[in-house]
PDB file of C-alpha atoms in Angstrom:
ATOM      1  CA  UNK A 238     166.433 -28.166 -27.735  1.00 50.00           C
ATOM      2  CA  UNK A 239     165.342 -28.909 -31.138  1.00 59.00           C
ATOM      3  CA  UNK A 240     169.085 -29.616 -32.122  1.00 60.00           C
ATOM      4  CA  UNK A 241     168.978 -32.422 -29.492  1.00 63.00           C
ATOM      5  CA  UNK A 242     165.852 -34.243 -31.422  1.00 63.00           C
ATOM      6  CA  UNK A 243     167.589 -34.129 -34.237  1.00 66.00           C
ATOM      7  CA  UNK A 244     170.362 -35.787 -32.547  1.00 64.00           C
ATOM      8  CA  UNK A 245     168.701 -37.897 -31.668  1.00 72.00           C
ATOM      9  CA  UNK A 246     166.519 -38.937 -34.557  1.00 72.00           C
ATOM     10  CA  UNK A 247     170.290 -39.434 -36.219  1.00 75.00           C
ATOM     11  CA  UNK A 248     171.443 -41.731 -33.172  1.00 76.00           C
ATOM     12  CA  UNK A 249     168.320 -43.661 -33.972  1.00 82.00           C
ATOM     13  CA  UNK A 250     169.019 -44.042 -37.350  1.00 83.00           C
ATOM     14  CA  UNK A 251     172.663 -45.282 -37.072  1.00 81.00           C
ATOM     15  CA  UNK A 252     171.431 -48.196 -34.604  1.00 84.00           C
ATOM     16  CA  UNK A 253     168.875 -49.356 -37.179  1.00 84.00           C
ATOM     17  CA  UNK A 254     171.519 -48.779 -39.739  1.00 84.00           C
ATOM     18  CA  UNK A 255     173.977 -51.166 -37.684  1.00 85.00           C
ATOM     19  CA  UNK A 256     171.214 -53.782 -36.671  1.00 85.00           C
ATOM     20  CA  UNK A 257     170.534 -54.143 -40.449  1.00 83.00           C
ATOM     21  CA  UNK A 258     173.815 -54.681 -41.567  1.00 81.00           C
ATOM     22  CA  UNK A 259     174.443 -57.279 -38.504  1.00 84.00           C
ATOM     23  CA  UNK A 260     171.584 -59.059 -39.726  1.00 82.00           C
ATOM     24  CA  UNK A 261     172.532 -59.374 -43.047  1.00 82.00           C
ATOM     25  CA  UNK A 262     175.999 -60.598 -41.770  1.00 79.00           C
ATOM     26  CA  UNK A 263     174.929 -63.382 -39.361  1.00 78.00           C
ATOM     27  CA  UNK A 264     172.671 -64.289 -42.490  1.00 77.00           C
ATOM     28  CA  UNK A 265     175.455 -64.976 -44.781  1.00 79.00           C
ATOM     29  CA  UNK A 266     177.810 -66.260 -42.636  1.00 77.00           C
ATOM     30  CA  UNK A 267     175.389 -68.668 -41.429  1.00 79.00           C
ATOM     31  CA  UNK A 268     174.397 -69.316 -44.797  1.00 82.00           C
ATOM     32  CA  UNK A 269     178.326 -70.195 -45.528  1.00 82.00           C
ATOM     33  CA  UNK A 270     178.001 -72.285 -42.282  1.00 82.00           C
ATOM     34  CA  UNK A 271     174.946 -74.300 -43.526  1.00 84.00           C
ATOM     35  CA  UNK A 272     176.757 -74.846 -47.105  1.00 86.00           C
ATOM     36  CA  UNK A 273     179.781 -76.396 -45.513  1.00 89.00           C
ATOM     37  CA  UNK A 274     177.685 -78.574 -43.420  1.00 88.00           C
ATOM     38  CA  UNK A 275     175.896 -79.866 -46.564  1.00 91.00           C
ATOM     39  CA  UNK A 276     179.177 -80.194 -48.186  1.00 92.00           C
ATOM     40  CA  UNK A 277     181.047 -82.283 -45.433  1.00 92.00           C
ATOM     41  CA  UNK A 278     177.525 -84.262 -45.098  1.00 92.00           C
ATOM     42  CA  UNK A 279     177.953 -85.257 -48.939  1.00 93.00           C
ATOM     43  CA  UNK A 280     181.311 -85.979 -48.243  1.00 93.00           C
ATOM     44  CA  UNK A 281     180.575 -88.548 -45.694  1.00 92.00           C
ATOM     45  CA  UNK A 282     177.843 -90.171 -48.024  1.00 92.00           C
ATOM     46  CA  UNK A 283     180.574 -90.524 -50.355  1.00 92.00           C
ATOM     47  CA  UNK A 284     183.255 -92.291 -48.498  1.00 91.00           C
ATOM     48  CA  UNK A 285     179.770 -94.236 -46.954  1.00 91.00           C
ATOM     49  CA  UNK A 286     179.276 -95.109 -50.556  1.00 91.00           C
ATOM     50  CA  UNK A 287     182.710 -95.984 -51.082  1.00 90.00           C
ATOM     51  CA  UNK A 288     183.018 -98.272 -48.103  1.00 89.00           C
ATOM     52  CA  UNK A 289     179.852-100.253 -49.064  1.00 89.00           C
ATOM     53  CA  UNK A 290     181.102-100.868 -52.594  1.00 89.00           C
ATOM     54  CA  UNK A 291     184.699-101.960 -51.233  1.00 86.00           C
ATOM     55  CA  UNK A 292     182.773-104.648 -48.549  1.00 83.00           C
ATOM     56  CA  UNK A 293     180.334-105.678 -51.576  1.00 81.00           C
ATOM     57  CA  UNK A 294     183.838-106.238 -53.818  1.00 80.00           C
ATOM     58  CA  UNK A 295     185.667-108.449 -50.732  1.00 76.00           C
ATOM     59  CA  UNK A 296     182.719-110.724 -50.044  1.00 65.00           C
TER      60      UNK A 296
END
């Protein structure tokens, strides 16, 4: 019987363990996510940028 708590306890342990380490995956991948968001959203200021300066040249 008292092996079984222990058991237990361990099984407990391991989930928390697991739930942790998920976490701090989804964290940095959505982190990584969020950075190449920002990136291509620069990006498209940029060629924004680029576009206004080319119509401003032509008129």
């Amino acid at each position: 019987m008292g092996f079984k708590t222990k058991l237990d306890i361990t099984g407990q342990k391991v989930k928390g363990m697991t739930q942790q380490i998920k976490g701090d995956v989804e964290i940095k991948s959505g982190q990584k996510i969020k950075g190449t968001i920002d990136k291509v959203r620069g990006k498209a200021n940029e060629i924004e940028a680029d576009l206004r300066n080319k119509v401003d040249n032509n008129t």
